[in-house]
Coordinates of C-alpha atoms in Angstrom, one line a residue:
M10 CA 208.1 131.1 -162.7
R11 CA 205.3 128.9 -162.5
H12 CA 206.8 126.8 -160.1
R13 CA 207.8 130.0 -158.2
K14 CA 204.5 131.1 -158.4
S15 CA 203.1 127.7 -157.1
D16 CA 205.5 127.8 -154.3
N17 CA 203.8 131.3 -153.4
I18 CA 200.7 130.1 -153.5
V19 CA 201.5 127.3 -151.4
D20 CA 203.2 129.9 -148.9
D21 CA 200.2 132.0 -148.8
K22 CA 197.8 129.3 -147.9
D23 CA 200.4 128.1 -145.1
K24 CA 200.1 131.7 -144.2
I25 CA 196.4 131.8 -143.7
E26 CA 196.1 128.3 -142.4
I27 CA 198.7 128.3 -139.6
P28 CA 196.4 131.5 -137.9
N29 CA 193.5 129.6 -138.4
A30 CA 194.9 126.5 -136.6
V31 CA 196.1 128.4 -133.9
D32 CA 192.7 130.2 -133.4
R33 CA 191.2 127.1 -133.2
E34 CA 193.6 125.7 -130.7
K35 CA 193.1 128.6 -128.6
A36 CA 189.2 128.3 -128.6
A37 CA 189.6 124.7 -128.1
T38 CA 191.9 125.4 -124.9
A39 CA 189.4 128.4 -123.9
S40 CA 186.4 125.8 -124.2
S41 CA 188.2 123.1 -122.0
N42 CA 189.2 125.9 -119.7
I43 CA 185.5 126.7 -119.4
K44 CA 184.1 123.7 -119.0
F45 CA 186.8 123.0 -115.9
S46 CA 185.9 125.9 -114.4
S47 CA 182.4 125.1 -114.9
R48 CA 182.7 121.6 -113.2
R49 CA 184.9 123.1 -110.3
V50 CA 182.0 125.8 -109.6
F51 CA 179.6 123.2 -109.6
V52 CA 181.3 121.0 -107.2
V53 CA 181.9 123.7 -104.9
C54 CA 178.0 125.1 -104.8
L55 CA 177.0 121.4 -104.1
V56 CA 179.1 121.3 -101.2
M57 CA 177.8 124.7 -100.1
R58 CA 174.4 124.0 -101.1
M59 CA 174.3 120.4 -99.2
A60 CA 176.0 122.2 -95.9
N61 CA 173.0 124.8 -96.7
S62 CA 170.1 122.4 -96.4
L63 CA 171.4 121.0 -93.2
V64 CA 171.7 124.3 -91.7
V65 CA 168.1 125.0 -92.3
Q66 CA 166.0 123.9 -89.6
T67 CA 163.2 126.5 -89.6
Y68 CA 159.5 126.6 -90.9
F69 CA 159.1 129.3 -93.7
N70 CA 155.9 128.5 -95.9
P71 CA 153.3 125.9 -95.6
D72 CA 153.8 124.7 -99.5
E73 CA 157.1 123.4 -98.5
H74 CA 155.4 120.7 -96.9
W75 CA 151.9 120.6 -97.8
Q76 CA 152.2 121.4 -101.5
A77 CA 155.3 119.2 -102.4
L78 CA 156.4 116.7 -99.9
E79 CA 153.1 115.8 -98.2
V80 CA 151.8 114.8 -101.9
A81 CA 155.0 112.9 -102.9
H82 CA 154.5 111.1 -99.6
R83 CA 150.9 110.2 -100.6
I84 CA 152.2 109.2 -104.0
A85 CA 155.0 107.0 -102.5
F86 CA 153.6 105.5 -99.6
G87 CA 149.8 105.7 -100.1
Y88 CA 149.1 108.1 -97.5
G89 CA 149.2 111.6 -97.0
H90 CA 147.0 114.9 -96.7
L91 CA 145.6 116.4 -100.2
T92 CA 144.6 120.0 -99.4
W93 CA 141.8 121.6 -101.2
E94 CA 144.0 122.6 -104.2
W95 CA 144.3 119.2 -105.3
Q96 CA 140.7 118.5 -105.2
K97 CA 139.9 121.4 -107.3
G98 CA 142.8 120.7 -110.1
I99 CA 145.1 123.7 -109.8
R100 CA 148.1 121.8 -108.8
S101 CA 150.4 119.8 -111.3
Y102 CA 151.6 116.3 -109.8
L103 CA 155.3 117.2 -111.8
H104 CA 156.8 118.7 -108.8
P105 CA 155.9 116.6 -106.1
I106 CA 156.5 113.3 -108.1
V107 CA 160.2 114.1 -108.4
F108 CA 160.2 114.1 -104.2
S109 CA 158.2 110.5 -104.9
F110 CA 161.0 108.8 -106.6
L111 CA 163.4 110.2 -103.7
Y112 CA 160.9 108.6 -101.2
K113 CA 160.6 105.1 -103.1
I114 CA 164.2 105.1 -103.0
L115 CA 164.8 105.7 -99.3
A116 CA 162.2 102.8 -98.7
L117 CA 164.0 100.2 -101.2
F118 CA 166.9 100.5 -99.5
H119 CA 165.2 100.8 -95.9
L120 CA 166.7 104.4 -95.2
D121 CA 163.4 105.9 -94.8
S122 CA 163.9 106.8 -91.1
P123 CA 163.0 109.7 -89.3
L124 CA 166.4 111.3 -89.9
F125 CA 166.4 110.4 -93.5
M126 CA 162.6 111.6 -94.0
I127 CA 163.5 115.1 -92.9
K128 CA 167.0 115.7 -94.4
A129 CA 166.7 113.7 -97.6
P130 CA 164.3 116.1 -99.6
R131 CA 166.4 119.4 -98.8
M132 CA 169.4 117.4 -99.6
L133 CA 168.2 116.5 -103.2
Q134 CA 166.9 120.2 -103.6
S135 CA 170.2 121.2 -102.9
V136 CA 171.4 119.7 -105.7
F137 CA 168.7 121.3 -108.2
S138 CA 170.0 124.6 -106.3
A139 CA 173.9 124.0 -107.2
V140 CA 172.6 123.9 -110.8
G141 CA 170.9 127.1 -110.5
D142 CA 173.9 128.5 -108.7
L143 CA 176.0 127.3 -111.8
Y144 CA 174.0 128.8 -114.4
L145 CA 173.8 132.1 -112.7
Y146 CA 177.8 131.7 -113.0
K147 CA 177.6 130.5 -116.5
L148 CA 174.9 133.4 -117.5
S149 CA 177.4 136.1 -115.9
H150 CA 180.5 134.7 -117.6
A151 CA 178.7 135.0 -121.0
L152 CA 177.6 138.4 -120.4
F153 CA 180.3 140.2 -118.3
G154 CA 183.4 137.6 -118.3
G155 CA 184.7 135.6 -115.8
H156 CA 185.6 138.3 -113.0
V157 CA 182.0 139.4 -112.9
A158 CA 180.7 135.6 -112.8
Q159 CA 182.8 135.1 -109.9
W160 CA 181.3 138.4 -107.9
A161 CA 177.8 137.2 -109.2
L162 CA 178.1 133.8 -107.6
F163 CA 179.4 135.3 -104.3
S164 CA 176.4 137.5 -104.2
Q165 CA 174.1 134.4 -104.8
L166 CA 175.9 132.2 -102.1
T167 CA 175.9 134.8 -99.3
N168 CA 172.5 136.6 -99.9
W169 CA 170.2 135.6 -96.6
F170 CA 167.0 134.9 -98.5
M171 CA 168.9 132.8 -101.3
F172 CA 170.3 130.8 -98.2
F173 CA 167.2 130.5 -96.2
C174 CA 165.0 129.5 -99.2
F175 CA 166.7 128.0 -102.0
T176 CA 167.3 124.9 -100.6
R177 CA 163.8 124.2 -99.5
T178 CA 161.2 121.9 -101.4
L179 CA 159.2 125.0 -102.5
S180 CA 158.0 124.6 -106.5
N181 CA 159.2 128.3 -106.6
S182 CA 163.1 127.0 -105.6
L183 CA 162.7 124.5 -108.8
E184 CA 161.2 127.6 -110.8
T185 CA 164.4 129.4 -109.9
V186 CA 166.7 127.1 -110.8
L187 CA 164.8 126.4 -114.7
T188 CA 164.6 130.3 -114.8
L189 CA 168.4 130.6 -114.5
V190 CA 169.1 127.6 -116.6
G191 CA 166.2 128.8 -119.3
L192 CA 167.8 132.6 -119.4
Y193 CA 171.4 131.2 -120.4
Y194 CA 170.3 129.3 -123.2
W195 CA 167.8 132.3 -124.7
P196 CA 169.5 134.0 -127.6
C197 CA 168.3 137.2 -126.9
I198 CA 169.6 137.1 -123.3
G199 CA 172.4 134.9 -123.0
A200 CA 175.6 135.5 -125.2
S201 CA 174.9 132.4 -128.1
S202 CA 176.8 132.6 -131.0
S203 CA 174.7 132.2 -134.3
E204 CA 176.2 128.8 -135.0
V205 CA 174.4 127.2 -131.9
H206 CA 171.8 129.9 -132.2
S207 CA 169.0 127.6 -132.9
V208 CA 169.5 124.5 -130.7
S209 CA 170.5 127.0 -128.0
R210 CA 166.8 128.7 -128.4
K211 CA 165.1 125.1 -128.3
W212 CA 166.9 123.9 -125.1
G213 CA 165.2 127.4 -123.8
L214 CA 162.0 126.9 -124.7
V215 CA 162.1 123.3 -123.3
V216 CA 163.4 124.7 -120.2
A217 CA 161.0 127.7 -120.1
A218 CA 158.0 125.2 -121.2
L219 CA 158.8 123.0 -117.6
A220 CA 159.1 126.0 -115.6
C221 CA 155.7 127.1 -116.7
A222 CA 154.4 123.5 -116.3
I223 CA 155.5 123.6 -112.6
R224 CA 154.4 127.2 -111.8
P225 CA 151.8 128.4 -114.3
T226 CA 152.9 132.0 -113.1
S227 CA 156.2 131.5 -114.4
A228 CA 154.7 132.4 -117.9
I229 CA 155.1 136.0 -116.8
T230 CA 159.1 135.8 -117.0
W231 CA 158.6 133.8 -120.2
A232 CA 156.2 136.3 -121.9
Y233 CA 158.8 138.9 -121.4
V234 CA 161.8 136.8 -122.8
G235 CA 159.6 135.2 -125.6
I236 CA 158.6 139.2 -126.8
L237 CA 162.4 140.1 -126.9
E238 CA 163.3 137.1 -128.8
L239 CA 160.6 137.8 -131.3
L240 CA 161.9 141.2 -131.5
V241 CA 165.6 140.3 -132.6
T242 CA 165.2 137.3 -134.4
R243 CA 164.6 137.2 -138.3
D244 CA 162.9 133.6 -138.5
R245 CA 160.0 135.1 -136.6
L246 CA 157.4 132.3 -138.2
N247 CA 159.7 129.2 -137.7
F248 CA 160.3 130.4 -134.0
I249 CA 156.4 130.6 -133.3
F250 CA 155.2 127.6 -135.6
L251 CA 158.3 125.2 -135.7
E252 CA 159.7 125.9 -132.2
V253 CA 157.3 127.5 -129.6
A254 CA 154.3 125.5 -130.8
P255 CA 155.6 122.1 -130.9
I256 CA 157.8 122.5 -127.9
G257 CA 154.8 124.1 -125.6
L258 CA 152.5 121.3 -126.9
L259 CA 154.8 118.5 -126.2
V260 CA 155.3 119.5 -122.6
I261 CA 151.4 120.3 -122.2
A262 CA 150.6 116.9 -123.7
F263 CA 153.2 115.5 -121.0
T264 CA 152.1 117.0 -118.2
C265 CA 148.4 116.6 -119.0
L266 CA 149.1 112.8 -119.4
L267 CA 150.9 112.7 -116.0
D268 CA 147.9 114.7 -114.1
R269 CA 145.4 112.2 -115.9
L270 CA 147.3 109.3 -114.4
M271 CA 147.6 111.0 -111.2
Y272 CA 144.1 112.7 -110.8
G273 CA 142.0 109.6 -112.3
S274 CA 140.5 112.1 -114.7
W275 CA 141.4 114.7 -117.1
V276 CA 142.3 117.9 -115.6
L277 CA 143.9 121.0 -117.6
V278 CA 145.8 122.6 -114.3
P279 CA 147.3 125.5 -116.2
L280 CA 143.4 126.7 -117.1
N281 CA 142.2 125.9 -113.6
F282 CA 145.3 127.9 -112.0
L283 CA 144.1 130.7 -114.1
K284 CA 140.5 130.9 -113.4
F285 CA 141.2 130.5 -109.6
N286 CA 144.3 133.1 -109.1
F287 CA 143.4 135.5 -111.8
L288 CA 139.8 135.5 -112.8
S289 CA 138.3 135.0 -109.5
S290 CA 141.1 136.6 -107.5
G291 CA 140.8 133.3 -105.2
G292 CA 144.6 133.8 -103.8
D293 CA 143.2 137.1 -101.9
Y294 CA 141.5 134.6 -99.6
Y295 CA 145.0 134.2 -98.1
G296 CA 145.4 137.9 -97.3
T297 CA 146.6 141.1 -100.0
H298 CA 149.0 143.5 -99.7
K299 CA 149.3 147.3 -101.3
W300 CA 149.9 146.9 -105.2
H301 CA 153.5 148.7 -104.3
W302 CA 154.5 146.0 -101.8
Y303 CA 157.0 144.2 -103.8
F304 CA 158.9 147.4 -104.7
T305 CA 158.7 148.9 -101.1
Q306 CA 159.1 145.9 -99.1
G307 CA 159.3 142.6 -100.6
F308 CA 162.2 142.9 -103.1
P309 CA 164.1 145.3 -100.9
V310 CA 164.0 142.9 -98.1
M311 CA 164.9 139.8 -100.0
L312 CA 167.9 141.8 -101.6
F313 CA 168.8 143.1 -98.0
T314 CA 172.1 145.0 -98.0
F315 CA 172.7 144.3 -101.5
L316 CA 170.1 146.4 -103.1
P317 CA 172.4 149.6 -103.5
F318 CA 174.7 147.2 -104.8
S319 CA 172.4 145.7 -107.4
V320 CA 170.9 149.4 -108.5
A321 CA 174.2 150.3 -108.9
G322 CA 175.5 147.4 -111.0
I323 CA 172.3 148.0 -113.3
I324 CA 173.1 151.5 -113.8
M325 CA 176.8 150.9 -114.5
S326 CA 176.0 147.7 -116.7
K327 CA 173.6 149.0 -119.1
Q328 CA 172.0 145.5 -119.2
W329 CA 168.2 146.9 -119.7
K330 CA 167.0 143.9 -120.8
L331 CA 167.7 141.5 -117.8
S332 CA 166.9 144.5 -115.4
G333 CA 163.8 145.2 -117.4
L334 CA 163.0 141.8 -116.8
I335 CA 163.2 142.2 -113.2
V336 CA 160.9 145.3 -113.3
W337 CA 158.4 143.3 -115.4
V338 CA 158.2 140.5 -113.1
L339 CA 157.5 142.8 -110.1
G340 CA 155.2 145.1 -112.0
L341 CA 152.9 142.0 -113.2
Y342 CA 152.8 140.2 -109.9
S343 CA 152.1 143.7 -108.3
V344 CA 148.6 143.6 -110.0
L345 CA 147.9 140.4 -108.0
G346 CA 146.3 141.2 -104.5
H347 CA 147.9 138.1 -102.7
K348 CA 151.8 138.6 -102.5
E349 CA 154.3 136.4 -101.0
F350 CA 158.6 136.8 -101.1
R351 CA 158.4 133.6 -102.7
F352 CA 156.6 134.2 -105.9
V353 CA 159.4 136.8 -107.1
L354 CA 162.4 134.4 -106.3
P355 CA 163.2 133.6 -109.6
V356 CA 164.3 137.3 -110.4
L357 CA 166.3 137.6 -107.0
P358 CA 169.5 136.1 -108.9
I359 CA 169.0 138.4 -111.4
A360 CA 169.6 141.3 -109.2
L361 CA 172.2 139.6 -107.4
M362 CA 174.3 139.0 -110.9
F363 CA 174.3 143.0 -110.9
S364 CA 175.4 143.3 -107.5
G365 CA 178.4 141.0 -108.4
Y366 CA 178.7 143.4 -111.5
L367 CA 179.4 146.3 -109.2
L368 CA 181.9 144.3 -106.8
A369 CA 183.6 143.2 -109.8
T370 CA 184.3 146.8 -110.9
I371 CA 185.4 148.3 -107.3
G372 CA 189.0 148.9 -107.3
K373 CA 189.3 149.2 -111.0
L374 CA 190.1 152.5 -112.6
D375 CA 189.5 153.3 -116.2
S376 CA 192.7 153.1 -118.0
S377 CA 192.1 156.4 -120.1
Y378 CA 193.1 158.2 -116.5
G379 CA 196.8 157.5 -116.8
R380 CA 199.3 156.4 -114.3
T381 CA 199.5 159.3 -112.6
K382 CA 200.6 159.6 -108.8
D383 CA 197.0 159.9 -107.8
S384 CA 196.0 157.1 -110.0
I385 CA 198.4 155.2 -108.4
S386 CA 197.8 156.2 -104.6
I387 CA 193.8 155.6 -105.7
Q388 CA 194.6 151.9 -107.1
K389 CA 196.6 151.3 -103.6
N390 CA 193.5 152.3 -101.6
C391 CA 191.0 150.6 -104.0
P392 CA 191.6 147.0 -102.6
S393 CA 190.4 148.1 -99.1
K394 CA 187.3 149.5 -100.6
K395 CA 186.4 146.3 -102.3
L396 CA 187.4 144.5 -98.8
L397 CA 185.0 146.8 -96.7
A398 CA 181.9 146.1 -99.3
V399 CA 182.6 142.2 -98.9
L400 CA 183.0 142.4 -94.9
F401 CA 180.2 144.9 -94.9
L402 CA 177.7 142.3 -97.2
L403 CA 178.8 139.3 -95.0
A404 CA 178.3 141.0 -91.8
T405 CA 174.6 141.7 -92.6
N406 CA 173.8 138.7 -94.5
L407 CA 175.2 136.0 -92.7
P408 CA 173.8 136.7 -89.5
M409 CA 170.5 137.0 -90.8
A410 CA 170.4 134.0 -92.8
L411 CA 171.6 132.0 -89.6
Y412 CA 168.7 133.5 -87.6
M413 CA 166.2 132.6 -90.0
S414 CA 167.4 129.4 -90.7
L415 CA 168.2 128.3 -87.4
V416 CA 166.0 129.9 -84.8
H417 CA 162.9 132.0 -86.3
Q418 CA 159.9 129.7 -86.7
R419 CA 161.8 126.1 -85.8
G420 CA 159.3 125.0 -83.0
A421 CA 157.2 124.0 -86.1
E422 CA 159.6 121.6 -87.4
D423 CA 160.9 120.3 -84.1
V424 CA 157.4 119.3 -82.9
M425 CA 157.0 117.1 -86.0
N426 CA 160.7 115.9 -85.7
Y427 CA 160.1 114.7 -81.8
L428 CA 156.5 112.9 -82.7
S429 CA 158.0 111.2 -85.8
K430 CA 160.4 109.6 -83.5
E431 CA 157.9 109.0 -80.8
A432 CA 155.8 107.3 -83.0
L433 CA 158.6 105.1 -84.6
Y434 CA 158.5 103.7 -81.0
G435 CA 154.7 103.3 -80.7
K436 CA 154.3 106.3 -78.3
V437 CA 151.8 107.8 -80.2
E438 CA 148.3 106.9 -81.5
S439 CA 146.6 110.2 -82.7
I440 CA 147.2 113.9 -83.0
V441 CA 145.0 116.5 -83.1
F442 CA 146.5 120.1 -84.1
L443 CA 144.6 123.0 -82.5
T444 CA 146.9 125.5 -84.6
P445 CA 146.2 127.5 -87.6
C446 CA 145.8 125.1 -90.6
H447 CA 149.4 124.1 -92.0
A448 CA 151.6 125.4 -89.1
T449 CA 153.4 122.4 -89.2
P450 CA 154.7 119.4 -91.3
Y451 CA 152.4 116.6 -91.7
Y452 CA 152.6 113.0 -92.8
S453 CA 155.7 113.4 -94.8
T454 CA 157.9 114.0 -91.7
L455 CA 155.6 111.9 -89.3
H456 CA 156.0 109.2 -91.6
R457 CA 153.5 106.6 -89.8
N458 CA 149.7 105.9 -90.8
L459 CA 148.2 106.9 -87.6
P460 CA 145.0 109.2 -87.5
M461 CA 145.6 112.8 -87.3
R462 CA 143.4 115.9 -87.4
V463 CA 144.2 119.7 -88.7
L464 CA 141.9 122.5 -88.5
D465 CA 140.7 123.0 -92.4
C466 CA 141.1 126.5 -94.1
S467 CA 139.8 125.8 -97.6
P468 CA 138.3 128.8 -99.2
S469 CA 134.5 128.9 -98.8
E470 CA 132.3 129.5 -101.6
E471 CA 130.0 131.7 -99.6
K472 CA 131.6 135.1 -98.5
G473 CA 131.6 135.7 -94.5
V474 CA 131.6 132.2 -93.7
L475 CA 134.8 131.6 -91.4
D476 CA 137.0 128.3 -92.1
E477 CA 137.7 126.0 -88.9
S478 CA 141.3 127.7 -88.5
D479 CA 139.9 131.4 -88.2
S480 CA 136.9 130.2 -86.1
F481 CA 139.5 128.6 -83.7
M482 CA 141.8 131.7 -83.7
M483 CA 139.0 134.0 -82.8
D484 CA 137.5 131.9 -80.2
P485 CA 139.7 128.8 -78.8
V486 CA 138.0 128.1 -75.9
G487 CA 134.1 128.0 -77.6
F488 CA 135.7 126.2 -80.8
A489 CA 137.4 123.8 -78.8
A490 CA 134.3 123.0 -76.3
E491 CA 132.6 122.3 -79.5
F492 CA 135.0 120.4 -81.4
A493 CA 135.6 117.9 -78.5
K494 CA 131.8 116.9 -79.0
N495 CA 132.7 114.9 -81.9
W496 CA 136.2 113.8 -81.6
S497 CA 137.7 110.6 -80.9
L498 CA 140.0 111.4 -78.1
P499 CA 143.3 111.9 -79.5
S500 CA 146.6 110.8 -77.6
H501 CA 148.4 113.8 -78.3
I502 CA 147.3 117.4 -78.9
V503 CA 149.5 120.0 -80.5
L504 CA 149.1 123.9 -80.0
F505 CA 151.0 127.1 -79.8
D506 CA 151.3 128.9 -76.2
S507 CA 149.2 131.9 -77.3
Q508 CA 146.2 129.5 -77.5
E509 CA 147.3 127.1 -74.7
K510 CA 147.0 129.9 -72.1
L511 CA 143.2 130.2 -73.0
L512 CA 142.7 126.6 -73.1
K513 CA 144.7 125.3 -69.9
D514 CA 141.2 124.4 -68.3
F515 CA 140.0 122.4 -71.4
L516 CA 142.8 120.4 -71.4
A517 CA 143.1 119.6 -68.0
S518 CA 139.4 118.5 -68.1
H519 CA 139.9 116.0 -70.8
S520 CA 142.9 114.6 -68.5
F521 CA 145.8 116.1 -70.9
Q522 CA 149.2 117.0 -69.6
E523 CA 152.0 118.8 -70.8
K524 CA 154.6 116.7 -72.8
R525 CA 157.2 118.7 -74.3
R526 CA 157.7 122.4 -75.4
F527 CA 159.6 123.7 -78.3
F528 CA 160.8 127.2 -78.8
H529 CA 159.3 129.0 -82.1
A530 CA 159.9 132.4 -82.5
H531 CA 161.0 135.7 -80.7
F532 CA 158.4 137.9 -82.6
K533 CA 155.2 137.6 -84.5
V534 CA 154.9 137.0 -88.4
D535 CA 151.3 137.7 -89.1
R536 CA 149.4 136.5 -86.1
D537 CA 150.0 137.2 -82.4
L538 CA 153.2 136.0 -80.9
Q539 CA 153.7 132.3 -81.3
A540 CA 156.7 131.9 -78.8
S541 CA 156.6 127.9 -78.4
V542 CA 154.9 124.9 -79.5
V543 CA 153.4 122.6 -76.7
V544 CA 152.9 119.2 -77.1
Y545 CA 149.8 117.7 -74.6
S546 CA 149.5 114.0 -74.1
L547 CA 146.6 112.0 -72.5
K548 CA 147.9 111.1 -68.4
G549 CA 149.7 108.0 -68.7
Q550 CA 151.1 108.3 -72.3

């Protein structure tokens, strides 16, 4: 009896252990499949983003060049223009130093030619962007499953603004990548299991801290996520004092040391940034919008035809934490007077994920309806509904993406590409830009240490005092005549055709003649129509 009982016990153990082994095997297989799927997704995204970066040939925002590549060029090669922000210490070197390493590698292998200097930074950013795409896929997969993840990725890759902006070397682009990575690792957002909860949260904190170091305004996003985590976690004291505080202090210490090395003195960038942009409303110097602009114009333009899909996806998914993050970010940024599309770029992928949710559900019927004749008939028609939705999104977003990336405001890039090649062959001695400040790239594209002069637009401490850029735009002829009294005659002048018409006599009187003309835009953005960019050179040049 004992022997039989022992046998029964062994049998019972086997019955218990065999299913566990099967479960472990299934879990391992699922994990392997997810890893393989992630690798495949990353490769596809990388190829697409690299192609994306090559397509983008237009000028969007000065910060892409003046706050990233120009600074990186100065670090790597010893010359490059630093704007007033770097004199005031409201920018961290953490972002531009990434591209300075790229420049150093190009120089080491003698690849710092005009072509590589122009294309390589965006190619590097395309690698970061592909990581962001991958983590949007992984976050969607964790929250909603693989089918939704595929359609979320489709939405991300085909949205016109992501195509137009994501591979640009803006700090906002890298901030968006870090936001997607961080959200995936935060337990209160992603679907982390309890076993990896603590480790996952620490990774999320590290990424969040880096995002805030690159752009202090990223704290708006992570304050929301941190509050959510604080509400749901059981170990609140450990979370605050053993995770948030040490990781935050380590990242702050690292960035402070880096900025101490680069600035030559101790500079607390987040504090200076806060004083200028929030406490003194310094950003308002560059223009303001109505408080509701992000809700009524900015974000809807970025989403474009994905907007109704995103709204419907939010309602159907009932994922209120992430949809709340979008509202939170748009709401707090609305308090600031100065508003730009790129400021809210980090939450655009989240809205597109909800578009993916809706696209994934189109054509699916609730099983409770049963297989009636009507349901079968509807099921036959559903694929066409999805196809129509996809075709609609492609037909509206791709032309917009291509036009904005290839046509609109391309003259600013083309003129510097041209001058960099001319300078390579010794045909340029010096350049004066009679344009609004920061209207073109600068040394980071020219890549020759030649005298150049751009009109200044640093904020004045005295109200009502116009900077050089505004003075020139108000009275081009008077400003140019006064300006020419103290200049060293340049070999080339760059200006927009809208001011060229007024300065014809001035240019002729100083022996300048038109050298090249580049198409710029079909319609104005925030000033008079700047249809083309014109290069004038001294006669005989």
